[in-house]
Coordinates of C-alpha atoms and ligand atoms in Angstrom, one line a residue:
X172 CA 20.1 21.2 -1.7
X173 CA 18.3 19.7 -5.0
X174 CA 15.3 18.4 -3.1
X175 CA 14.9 15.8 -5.9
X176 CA 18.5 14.4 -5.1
X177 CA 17.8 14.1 -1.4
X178 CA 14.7 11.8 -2.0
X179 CA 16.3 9.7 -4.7
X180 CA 19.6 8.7 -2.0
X181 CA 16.5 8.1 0.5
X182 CA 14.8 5.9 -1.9
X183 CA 18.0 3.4 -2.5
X184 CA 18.8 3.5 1.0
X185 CA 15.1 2.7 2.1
X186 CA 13.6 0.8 -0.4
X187 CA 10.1 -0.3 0.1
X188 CA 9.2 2.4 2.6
X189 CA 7.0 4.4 0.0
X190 CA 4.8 6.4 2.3
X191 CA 8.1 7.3 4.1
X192 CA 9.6 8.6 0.8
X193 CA 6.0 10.3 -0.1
X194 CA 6.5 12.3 2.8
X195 CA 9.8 13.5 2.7
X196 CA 9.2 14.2 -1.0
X197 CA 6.3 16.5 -0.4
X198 CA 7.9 18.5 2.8
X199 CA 11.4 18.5 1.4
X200 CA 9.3 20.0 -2.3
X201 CA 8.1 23.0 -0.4
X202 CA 11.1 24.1 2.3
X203 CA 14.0 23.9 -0.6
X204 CA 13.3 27.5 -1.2
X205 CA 13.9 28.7 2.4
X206 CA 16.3 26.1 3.0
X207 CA 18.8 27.0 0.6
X208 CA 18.6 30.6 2.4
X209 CA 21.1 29.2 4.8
X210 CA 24.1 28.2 3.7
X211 CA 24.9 27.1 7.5
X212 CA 22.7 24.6 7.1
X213 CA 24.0 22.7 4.1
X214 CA 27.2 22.1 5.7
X215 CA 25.7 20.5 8.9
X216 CA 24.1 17.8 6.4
X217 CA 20.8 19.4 8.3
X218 CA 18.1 18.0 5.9
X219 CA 19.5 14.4 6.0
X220 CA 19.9 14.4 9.6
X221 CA 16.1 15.7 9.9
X222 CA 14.5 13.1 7.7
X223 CA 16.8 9.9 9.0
X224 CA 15.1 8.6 12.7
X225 CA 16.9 9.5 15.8
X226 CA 16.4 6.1 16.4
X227 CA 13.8 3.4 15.9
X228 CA 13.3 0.5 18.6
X229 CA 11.9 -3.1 17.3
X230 CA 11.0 -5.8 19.0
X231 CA 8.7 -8.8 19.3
X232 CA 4.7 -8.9 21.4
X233 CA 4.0 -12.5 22.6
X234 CA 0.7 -12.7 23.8
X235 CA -1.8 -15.6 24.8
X236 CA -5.5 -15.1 23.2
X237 CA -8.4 -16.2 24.6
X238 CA -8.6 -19.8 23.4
X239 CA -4.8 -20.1 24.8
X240 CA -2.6 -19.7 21.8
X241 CA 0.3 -18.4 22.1
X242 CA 0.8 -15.2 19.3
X243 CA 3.4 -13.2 18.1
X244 CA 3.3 -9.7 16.6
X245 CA 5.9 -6.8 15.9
X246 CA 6.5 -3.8 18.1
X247 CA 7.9 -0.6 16.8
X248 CA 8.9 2.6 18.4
X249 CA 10.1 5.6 15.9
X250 CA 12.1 7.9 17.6
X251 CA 12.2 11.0 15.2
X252 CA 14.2 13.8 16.5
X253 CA 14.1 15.7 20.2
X254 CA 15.7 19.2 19.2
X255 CA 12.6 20.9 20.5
X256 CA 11.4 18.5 23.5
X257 CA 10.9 15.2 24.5
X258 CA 10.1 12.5 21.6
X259 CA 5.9 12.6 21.1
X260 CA 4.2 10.8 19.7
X261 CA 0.8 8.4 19.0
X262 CA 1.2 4.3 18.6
X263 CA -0.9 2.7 16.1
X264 CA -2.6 -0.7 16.2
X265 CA -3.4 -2.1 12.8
X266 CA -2.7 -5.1 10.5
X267 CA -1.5 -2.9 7.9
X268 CA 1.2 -1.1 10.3
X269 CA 5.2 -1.7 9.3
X270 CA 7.8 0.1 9.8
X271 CA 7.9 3.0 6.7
X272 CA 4.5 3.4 7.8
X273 CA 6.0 4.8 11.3
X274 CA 8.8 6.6 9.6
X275 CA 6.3 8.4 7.5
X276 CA 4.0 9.2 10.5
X277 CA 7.2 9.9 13.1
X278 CA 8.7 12.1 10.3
X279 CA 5.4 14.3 10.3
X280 CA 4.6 14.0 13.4
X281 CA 8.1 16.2 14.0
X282 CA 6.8 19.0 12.1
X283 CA 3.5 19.1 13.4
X284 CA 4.1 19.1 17.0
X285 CA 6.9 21.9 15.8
X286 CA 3.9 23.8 14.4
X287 CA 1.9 23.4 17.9
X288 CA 4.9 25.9 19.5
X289 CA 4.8 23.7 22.5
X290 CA 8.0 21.9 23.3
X291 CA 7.9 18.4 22.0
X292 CA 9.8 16.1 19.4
X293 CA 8.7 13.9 17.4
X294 CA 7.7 9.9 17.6
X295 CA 5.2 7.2 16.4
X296 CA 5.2 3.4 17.6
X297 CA 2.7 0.6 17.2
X298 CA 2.2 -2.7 16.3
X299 CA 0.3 -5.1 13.3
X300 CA -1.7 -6.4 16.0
X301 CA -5.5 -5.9 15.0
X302 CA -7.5 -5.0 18.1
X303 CA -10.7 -5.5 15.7
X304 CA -12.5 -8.8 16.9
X305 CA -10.6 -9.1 19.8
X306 CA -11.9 -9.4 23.3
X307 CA -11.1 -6.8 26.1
X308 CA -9.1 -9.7 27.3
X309 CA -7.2 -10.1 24.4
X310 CA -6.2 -6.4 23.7
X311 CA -5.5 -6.1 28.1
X312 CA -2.9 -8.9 27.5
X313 CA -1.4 -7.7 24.5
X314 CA -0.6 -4.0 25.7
X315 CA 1.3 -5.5 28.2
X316 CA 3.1 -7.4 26.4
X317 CA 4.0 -4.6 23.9
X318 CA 4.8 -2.7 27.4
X319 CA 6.6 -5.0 28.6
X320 CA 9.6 -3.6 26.0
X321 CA 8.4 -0.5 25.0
X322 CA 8.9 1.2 28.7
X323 CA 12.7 1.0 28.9
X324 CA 12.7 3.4 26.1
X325 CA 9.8 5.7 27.1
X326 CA 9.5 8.6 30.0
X327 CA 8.0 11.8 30.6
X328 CA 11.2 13.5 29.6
X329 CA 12.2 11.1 27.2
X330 CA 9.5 10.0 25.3
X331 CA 5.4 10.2 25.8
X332 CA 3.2 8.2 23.8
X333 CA 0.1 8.3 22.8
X334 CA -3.2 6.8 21.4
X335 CA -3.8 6.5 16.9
X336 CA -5.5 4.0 15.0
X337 CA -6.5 1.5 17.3
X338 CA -5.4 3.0 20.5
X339 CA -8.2 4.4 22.4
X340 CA -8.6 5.5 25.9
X341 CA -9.1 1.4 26.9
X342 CA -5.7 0.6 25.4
X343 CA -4.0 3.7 27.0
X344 CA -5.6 2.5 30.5
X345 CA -3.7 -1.0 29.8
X346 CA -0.6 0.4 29.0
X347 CA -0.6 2.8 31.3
X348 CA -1.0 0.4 34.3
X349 CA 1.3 -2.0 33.1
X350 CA 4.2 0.6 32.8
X351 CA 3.3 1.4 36.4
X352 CA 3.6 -2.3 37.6
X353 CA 6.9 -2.2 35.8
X354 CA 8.3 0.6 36.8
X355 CA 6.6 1.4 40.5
X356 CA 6.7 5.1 39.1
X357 CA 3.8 7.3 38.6
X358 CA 4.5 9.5 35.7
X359 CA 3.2 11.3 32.4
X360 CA 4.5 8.7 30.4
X361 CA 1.6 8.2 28.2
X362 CA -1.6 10.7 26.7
X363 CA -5.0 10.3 26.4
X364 CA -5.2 8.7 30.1
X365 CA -8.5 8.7 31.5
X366 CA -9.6 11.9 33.6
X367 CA -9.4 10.1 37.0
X368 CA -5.8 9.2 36.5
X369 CA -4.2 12.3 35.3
X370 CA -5.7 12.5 31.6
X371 CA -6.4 15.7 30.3
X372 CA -10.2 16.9 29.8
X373 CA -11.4 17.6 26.2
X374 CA -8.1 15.1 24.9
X375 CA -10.8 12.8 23.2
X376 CA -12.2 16.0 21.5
X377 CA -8.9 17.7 20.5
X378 CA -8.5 16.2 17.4
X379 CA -11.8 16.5 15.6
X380 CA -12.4 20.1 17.4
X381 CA -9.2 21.2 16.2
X382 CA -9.7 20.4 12.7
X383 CA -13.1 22.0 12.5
X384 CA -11.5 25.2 14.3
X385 CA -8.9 25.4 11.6
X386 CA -11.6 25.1 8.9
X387 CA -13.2 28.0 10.2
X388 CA -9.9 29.5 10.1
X389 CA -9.8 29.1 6.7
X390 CA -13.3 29.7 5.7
X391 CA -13.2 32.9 7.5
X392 CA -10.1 34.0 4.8
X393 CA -12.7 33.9 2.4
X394 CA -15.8 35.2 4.5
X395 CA -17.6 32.1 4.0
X396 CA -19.9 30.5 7.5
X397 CA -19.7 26.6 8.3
X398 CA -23.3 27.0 9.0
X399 CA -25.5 25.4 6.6
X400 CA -22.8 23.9 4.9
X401 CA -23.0 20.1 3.5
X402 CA -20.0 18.1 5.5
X403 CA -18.6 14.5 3.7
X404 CA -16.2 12.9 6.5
X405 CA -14.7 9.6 6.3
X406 CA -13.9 7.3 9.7
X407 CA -16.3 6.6 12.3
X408 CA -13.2 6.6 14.9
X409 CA -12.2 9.5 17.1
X410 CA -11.0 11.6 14.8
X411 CA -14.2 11.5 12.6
X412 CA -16.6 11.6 15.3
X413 CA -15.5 14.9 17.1
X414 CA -15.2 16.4 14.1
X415 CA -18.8 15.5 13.4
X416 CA -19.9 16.8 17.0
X417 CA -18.4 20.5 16.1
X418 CA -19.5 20.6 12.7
X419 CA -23.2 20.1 13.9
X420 CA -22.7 22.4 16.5
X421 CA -22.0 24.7 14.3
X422 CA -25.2 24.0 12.2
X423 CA -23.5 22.0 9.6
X424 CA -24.7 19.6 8.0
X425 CA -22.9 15.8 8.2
X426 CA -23.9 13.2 5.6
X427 CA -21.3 11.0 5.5
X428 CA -19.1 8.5 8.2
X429 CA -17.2 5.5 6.9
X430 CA -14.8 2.7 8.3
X431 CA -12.8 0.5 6.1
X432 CA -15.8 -1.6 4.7
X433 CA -17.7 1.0 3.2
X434 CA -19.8 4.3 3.9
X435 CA -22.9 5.6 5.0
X436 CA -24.7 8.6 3.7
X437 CA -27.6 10.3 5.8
X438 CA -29.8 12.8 3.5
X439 CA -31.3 14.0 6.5
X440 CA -27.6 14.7 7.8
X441 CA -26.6 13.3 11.0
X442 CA -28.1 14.4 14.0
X443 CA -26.5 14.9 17.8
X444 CA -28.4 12.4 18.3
X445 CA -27.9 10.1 16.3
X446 CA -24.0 11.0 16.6
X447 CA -24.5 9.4 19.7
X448 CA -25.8 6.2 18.6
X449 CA -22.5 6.1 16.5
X450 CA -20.3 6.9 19.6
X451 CA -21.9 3.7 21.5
X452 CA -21.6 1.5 18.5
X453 CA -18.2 2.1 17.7
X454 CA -16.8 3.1 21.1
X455 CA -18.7 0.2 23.3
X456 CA -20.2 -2.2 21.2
X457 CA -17.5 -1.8 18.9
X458 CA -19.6 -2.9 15.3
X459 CA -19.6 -1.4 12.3
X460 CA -20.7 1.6 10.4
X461 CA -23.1 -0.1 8.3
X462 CA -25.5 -1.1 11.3
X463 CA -26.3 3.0 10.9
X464 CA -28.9 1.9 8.5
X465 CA -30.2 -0.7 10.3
X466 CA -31.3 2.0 12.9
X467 CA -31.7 4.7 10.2
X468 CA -33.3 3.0 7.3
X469 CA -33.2 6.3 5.0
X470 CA -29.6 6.5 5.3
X471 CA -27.9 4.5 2.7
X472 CA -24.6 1.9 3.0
X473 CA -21.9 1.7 0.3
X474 CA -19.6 -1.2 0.3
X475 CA -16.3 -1.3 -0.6
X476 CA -16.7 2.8 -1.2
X477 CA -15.2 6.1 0.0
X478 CA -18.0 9.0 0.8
X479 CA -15.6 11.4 -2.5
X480 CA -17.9 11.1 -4.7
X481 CA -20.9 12.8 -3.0
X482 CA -21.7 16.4 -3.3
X483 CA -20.9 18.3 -0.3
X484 CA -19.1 21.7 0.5
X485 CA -16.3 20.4 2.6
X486 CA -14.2 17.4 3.1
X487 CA -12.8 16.2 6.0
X488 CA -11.0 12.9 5.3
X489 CA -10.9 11.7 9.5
X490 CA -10.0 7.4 8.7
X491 CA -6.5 6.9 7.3
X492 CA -3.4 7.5 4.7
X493 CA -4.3 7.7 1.0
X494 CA -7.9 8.0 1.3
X495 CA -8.5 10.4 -1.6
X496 CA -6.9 9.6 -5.1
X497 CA -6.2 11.8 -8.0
X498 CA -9.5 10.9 -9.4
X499 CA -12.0 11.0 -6.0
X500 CA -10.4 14.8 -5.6
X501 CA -11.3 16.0 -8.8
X502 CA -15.0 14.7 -8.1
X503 CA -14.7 16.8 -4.7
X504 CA -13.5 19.4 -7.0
X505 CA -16.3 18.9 -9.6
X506 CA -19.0 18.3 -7.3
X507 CA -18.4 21.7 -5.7
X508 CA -16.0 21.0 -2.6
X509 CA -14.8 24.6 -1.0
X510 CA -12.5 23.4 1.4
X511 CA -10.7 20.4 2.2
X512 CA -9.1 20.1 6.5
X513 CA -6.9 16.8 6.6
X514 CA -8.1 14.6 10.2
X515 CA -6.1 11.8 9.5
X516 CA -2.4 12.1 8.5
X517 CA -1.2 11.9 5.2
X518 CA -5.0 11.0 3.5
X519 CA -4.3 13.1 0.3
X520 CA -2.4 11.2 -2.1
X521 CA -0.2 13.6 -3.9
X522 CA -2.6 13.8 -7.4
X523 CA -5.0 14.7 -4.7
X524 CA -3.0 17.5 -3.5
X525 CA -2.5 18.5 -7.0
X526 CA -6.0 18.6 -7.8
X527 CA -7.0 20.7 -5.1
X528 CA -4.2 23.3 -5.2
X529 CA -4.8 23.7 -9.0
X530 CA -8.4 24.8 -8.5
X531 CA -7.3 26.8 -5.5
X532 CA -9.8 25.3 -3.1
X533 CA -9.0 25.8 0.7
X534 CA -6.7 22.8 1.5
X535 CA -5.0 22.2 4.6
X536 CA -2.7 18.9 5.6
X537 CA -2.8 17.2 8.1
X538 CA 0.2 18.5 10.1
X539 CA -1.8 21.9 10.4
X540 CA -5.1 20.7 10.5
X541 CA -5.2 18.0 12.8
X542 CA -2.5 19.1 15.6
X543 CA -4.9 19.8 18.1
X544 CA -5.1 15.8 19.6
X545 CA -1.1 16.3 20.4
X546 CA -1.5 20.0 21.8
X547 CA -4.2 19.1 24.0
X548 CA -1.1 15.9 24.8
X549 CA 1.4 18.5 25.6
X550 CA -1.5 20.5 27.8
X551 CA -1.5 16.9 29.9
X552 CA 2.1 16.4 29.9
X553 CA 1.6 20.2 31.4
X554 CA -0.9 19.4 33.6
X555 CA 0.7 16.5 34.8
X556 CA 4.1 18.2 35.7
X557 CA 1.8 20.8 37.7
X558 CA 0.0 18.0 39.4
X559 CA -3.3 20.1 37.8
X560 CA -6.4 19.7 36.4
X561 CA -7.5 22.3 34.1
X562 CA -11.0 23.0 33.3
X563 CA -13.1 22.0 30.0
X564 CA -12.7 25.2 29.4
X565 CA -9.2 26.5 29.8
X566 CA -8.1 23.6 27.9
X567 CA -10.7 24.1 24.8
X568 CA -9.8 28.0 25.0
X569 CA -6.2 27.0 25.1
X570 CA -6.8 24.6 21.9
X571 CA -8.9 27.3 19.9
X572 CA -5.7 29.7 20.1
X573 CA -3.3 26.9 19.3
X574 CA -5.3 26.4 16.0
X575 CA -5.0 29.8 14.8
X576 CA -1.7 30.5 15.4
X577 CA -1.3 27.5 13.3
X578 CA -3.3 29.2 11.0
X579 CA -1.8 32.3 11.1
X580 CA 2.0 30.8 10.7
X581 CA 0.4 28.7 8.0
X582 CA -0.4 32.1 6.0
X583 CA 2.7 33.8 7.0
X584 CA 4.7 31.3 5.2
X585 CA 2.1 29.9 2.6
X586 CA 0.5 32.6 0.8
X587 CA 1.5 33.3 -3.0
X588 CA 1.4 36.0 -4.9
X589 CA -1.9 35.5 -6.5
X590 CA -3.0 36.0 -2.4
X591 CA -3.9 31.8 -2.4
X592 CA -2.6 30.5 0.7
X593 CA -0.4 27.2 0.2
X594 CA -1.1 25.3 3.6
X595 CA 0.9 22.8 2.3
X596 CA 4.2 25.4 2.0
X597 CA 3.1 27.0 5.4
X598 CA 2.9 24.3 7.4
X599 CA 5.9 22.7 6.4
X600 CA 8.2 26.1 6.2
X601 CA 6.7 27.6 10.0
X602 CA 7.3 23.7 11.5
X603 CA 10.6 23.3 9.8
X604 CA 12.4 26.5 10.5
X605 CA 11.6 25.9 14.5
X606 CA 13.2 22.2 14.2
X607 CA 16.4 23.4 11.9
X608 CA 17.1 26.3 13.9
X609 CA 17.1 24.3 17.2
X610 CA 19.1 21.3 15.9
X611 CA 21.8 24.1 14.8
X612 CA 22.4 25.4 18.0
X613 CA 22.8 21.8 19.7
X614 CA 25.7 21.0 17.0
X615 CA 26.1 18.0 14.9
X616 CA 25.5 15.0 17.3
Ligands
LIG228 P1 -9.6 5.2 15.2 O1 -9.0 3.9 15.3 O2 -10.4 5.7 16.3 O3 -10.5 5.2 13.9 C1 -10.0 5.0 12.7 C2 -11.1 5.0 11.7 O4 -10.6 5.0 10.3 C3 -12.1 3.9 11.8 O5 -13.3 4.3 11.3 C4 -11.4 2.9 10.8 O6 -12.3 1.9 10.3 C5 -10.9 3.8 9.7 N1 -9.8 3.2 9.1 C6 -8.6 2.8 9.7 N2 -7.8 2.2 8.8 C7 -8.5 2.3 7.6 C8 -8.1 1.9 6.3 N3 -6.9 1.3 6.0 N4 -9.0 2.1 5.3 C9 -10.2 2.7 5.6 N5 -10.6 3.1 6.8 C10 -9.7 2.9 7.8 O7 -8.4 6.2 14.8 P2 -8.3 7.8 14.9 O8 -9.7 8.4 14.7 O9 -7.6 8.1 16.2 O10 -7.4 8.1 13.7 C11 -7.9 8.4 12.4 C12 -6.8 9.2 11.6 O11 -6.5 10.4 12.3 C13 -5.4 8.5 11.5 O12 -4.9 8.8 10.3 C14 -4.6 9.0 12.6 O13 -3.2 8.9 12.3 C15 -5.1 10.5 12.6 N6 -4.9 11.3 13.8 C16 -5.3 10.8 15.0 C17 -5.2 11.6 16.1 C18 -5.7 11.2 17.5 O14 -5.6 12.0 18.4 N7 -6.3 10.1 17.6 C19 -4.4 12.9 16.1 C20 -4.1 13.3 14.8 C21 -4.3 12.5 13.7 P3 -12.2 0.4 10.9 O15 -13.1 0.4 12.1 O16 -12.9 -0.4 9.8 O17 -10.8 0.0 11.1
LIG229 O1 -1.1 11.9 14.8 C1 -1.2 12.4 15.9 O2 -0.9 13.6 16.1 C2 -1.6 11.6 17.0 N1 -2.0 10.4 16.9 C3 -1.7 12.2 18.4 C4 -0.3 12.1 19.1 C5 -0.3 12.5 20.5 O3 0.8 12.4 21.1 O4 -1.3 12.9 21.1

């Protein structure tokens, strides 16, 4: 396979779906090497089969807002591939959502939860709905709408979503209820439910815990302590704001938090807290991130900005895709950035990548770094089958040795022969080999 090929026939055939081709162009990059190990797998047509959907499921939300107009938006459903378990997957809720932004996210998503070594496919769904503004109301009325097609195609052993952008633990509730009315069935069928109804403890955490346990991973490969260090994070959603709660628990020190108007930058760093006013304004009262320095008048706000071009000793970008150009990594770079753990999926752009691989700072993507919010999924789907609830505990002791066996499958396959670990070639050989492997022994289907 000429990995260059494969993306060009990808790019006639899917024209206008360029985060979908970014993403096949960076894994397919790194696994022609191994790849072209196995003869086998050139005749099964293996890496067009792994990049094309499974299957993808559109259809159309009509919903009634509050002032009774009747609305329309577009539902989507990405099933990836199932060679190693049940589609998985989160939905999305934005106005910028179409559907080669699901491919791109389905298609990583498939590695990712490969990488996890718990038994689940790969999936992504959502709609170009925008929750933001929206009364509970509204967003209660258009989850079941969306639900009302999305569960024919969904099950515990068929295909589990979950919550992303704009899907929280209220729009999970919704759905969740709604597939139940449809269906009379009370299953596993979704993630991220609340804890009284067969949700998982320490799901809300997972993500944002999980990346700051891999970047101790990482910082530990070169001796260095998160303690003390100076922490820039973009988002203010779930992602971001567990990751802010570990790194101060660490004794780290946060100065950043964004959303997609601008940023705000604490010199003081941000406090527990004041972590917690941030939690009630964006989880409850739902505003925005520059209110911060209405409560915090020595933080400042910076509209229309990204946090990149502070100074700070780690980067966690925690808000969305292509967050960090070319030009905002080499600031990191410049302004002394050690390490660089991916919360969101895909925020490097690839100039980004570049940047940061060339002056061998610790990088890791996404698909590594933040696969803790799906394994804590797969511990509920666990749970659920059970009929369990596991401790705080179990489940966070259960997450910290996920993370470094990412880790450690991340170095197995990345490191070069200068000793620099490529996460990027890691993560993308360990959760390919899993998925290939598997989707060989089924046959060609
Ligand atoms: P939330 O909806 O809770 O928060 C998203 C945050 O990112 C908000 O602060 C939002 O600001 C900001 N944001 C969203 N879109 C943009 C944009 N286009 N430009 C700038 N800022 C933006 O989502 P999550 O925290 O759950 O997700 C964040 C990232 O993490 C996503 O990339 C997601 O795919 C990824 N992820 C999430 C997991 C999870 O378990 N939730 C698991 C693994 C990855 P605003 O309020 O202005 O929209
Ligand atoms: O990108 C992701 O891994 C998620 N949004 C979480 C998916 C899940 O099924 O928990």
């Amino acid at each position: 396979m000429k990995a260059i090929e494969v993306v060009e026939n990808l790019k006639q055939r899917f024209p206008g779906e360029p985060e979908y081709i970014q993403a096949v162009s960076q894994v397919l990059a790194t696994i022609e090497d191994e790849y072209n190990k196995y003869p086998d797998f050139e005749r099964a047509n293996l890496i067009e089969r792994l990049c094309i959907p499974d299957r993808i499921v559109q259809f159309r939300v009509t919903w009634t807002d509050d002032y009774g107009r009747v609305q329309t938006n577009m539902g989507y459903r990405v099933q990836h591939n199932n060679a190693i378990g049940p589609y998985k997957g989160g939905l999305r809720y934005h106005q910028s959502v179409n559907l080669g932004i699901l491919k791109f996210l389905a298609f990583e998503q498939t590695f990712k939860n490969s990488l996890t070594t718990l038994p689940m496919g790969g999936a992504k769904g959502g709609s170009d709905f925008s929750p933001r503004g929206k009364s509970d109301a509204e967003v209660m009325r258009f989850c079941q709408a969306f639900m009302n097609e999305l569960y024919r195609h969904i099950g515990p052993d068929e295909d589990v979503p979950a919550g992303d952008i704009g899907v929280g633990g209220r729009e999970i509730g919704y759905l969740f209820g709604h597939y139940k009315k449809l269906t009379h069935q009370f299953q596993g069928v979704l993630t991220g439910k609340g804890a009284a109804f067969g949700g998982s403890l320490m799901r809300p955490e997972a993500t944002g815990y999980g990346v700051v346990y891999f970047l101790q991973s990482m910082l530990q490969t070169r001796g260095i302590d998160l303690k003390g260090k100076r922490v820039l994070i973009s988002g203010s959603g779930n992602v971001a704001q567990y990751a802010a709660e570990k790194c101060i628990q660490m004794g780290a020190k946060v100065l950043t938090l964004s959303d997609s108007d601008g940023y705000i930058y604490d010199p003081d760093g941000i406090s527990a807290e004041k972590l917690q006013y941030v939690m009630e304004l964006k989880n409850f009262l739902r505003g925005r991130i520059r209110e911060y320095t209405s409560r915090y008048p020595k933080a400042t706000y910076h509209a229309g900005e990204r946090p990149w071009h502070e100074e700070g000793d780690i980067a966690l970008p925690c808000a969305t895709q292509n967050e960090i150009s070319g030009e905002e990594a080499q600031a990191l770079v410049k302004g002394g950035t050690i390490a660089v753990a991916e919360g969101a999926n895909m925020p490097s752009t690839p100039e980004a990548i570049e940047a940061f691989q060339q002056a061998k700072i610790l990088y890791a993507p996404g698909k590594a770094s933040n696969a803790g919010g799906v394994s804590v999924s797969g511990l509920e789907m666990t749970q659920n089958s059970e009929r369990l609830s596991w401790t705080a505990k179990e489940v966070d002791d259960y997450l910290r040795r996920i993370m470094s066996d990412i880790h450690q499958n991340c170095i197995k396959y990345g490191t070069e022969h200068d000793g620099y670990i490529n996460y990027v070639k890691g993560a993308n050989v360990a959760g390919f080999m899993k998925v290939a492997k598997a989707m060989m022994a089924q046959g060609i289907d």
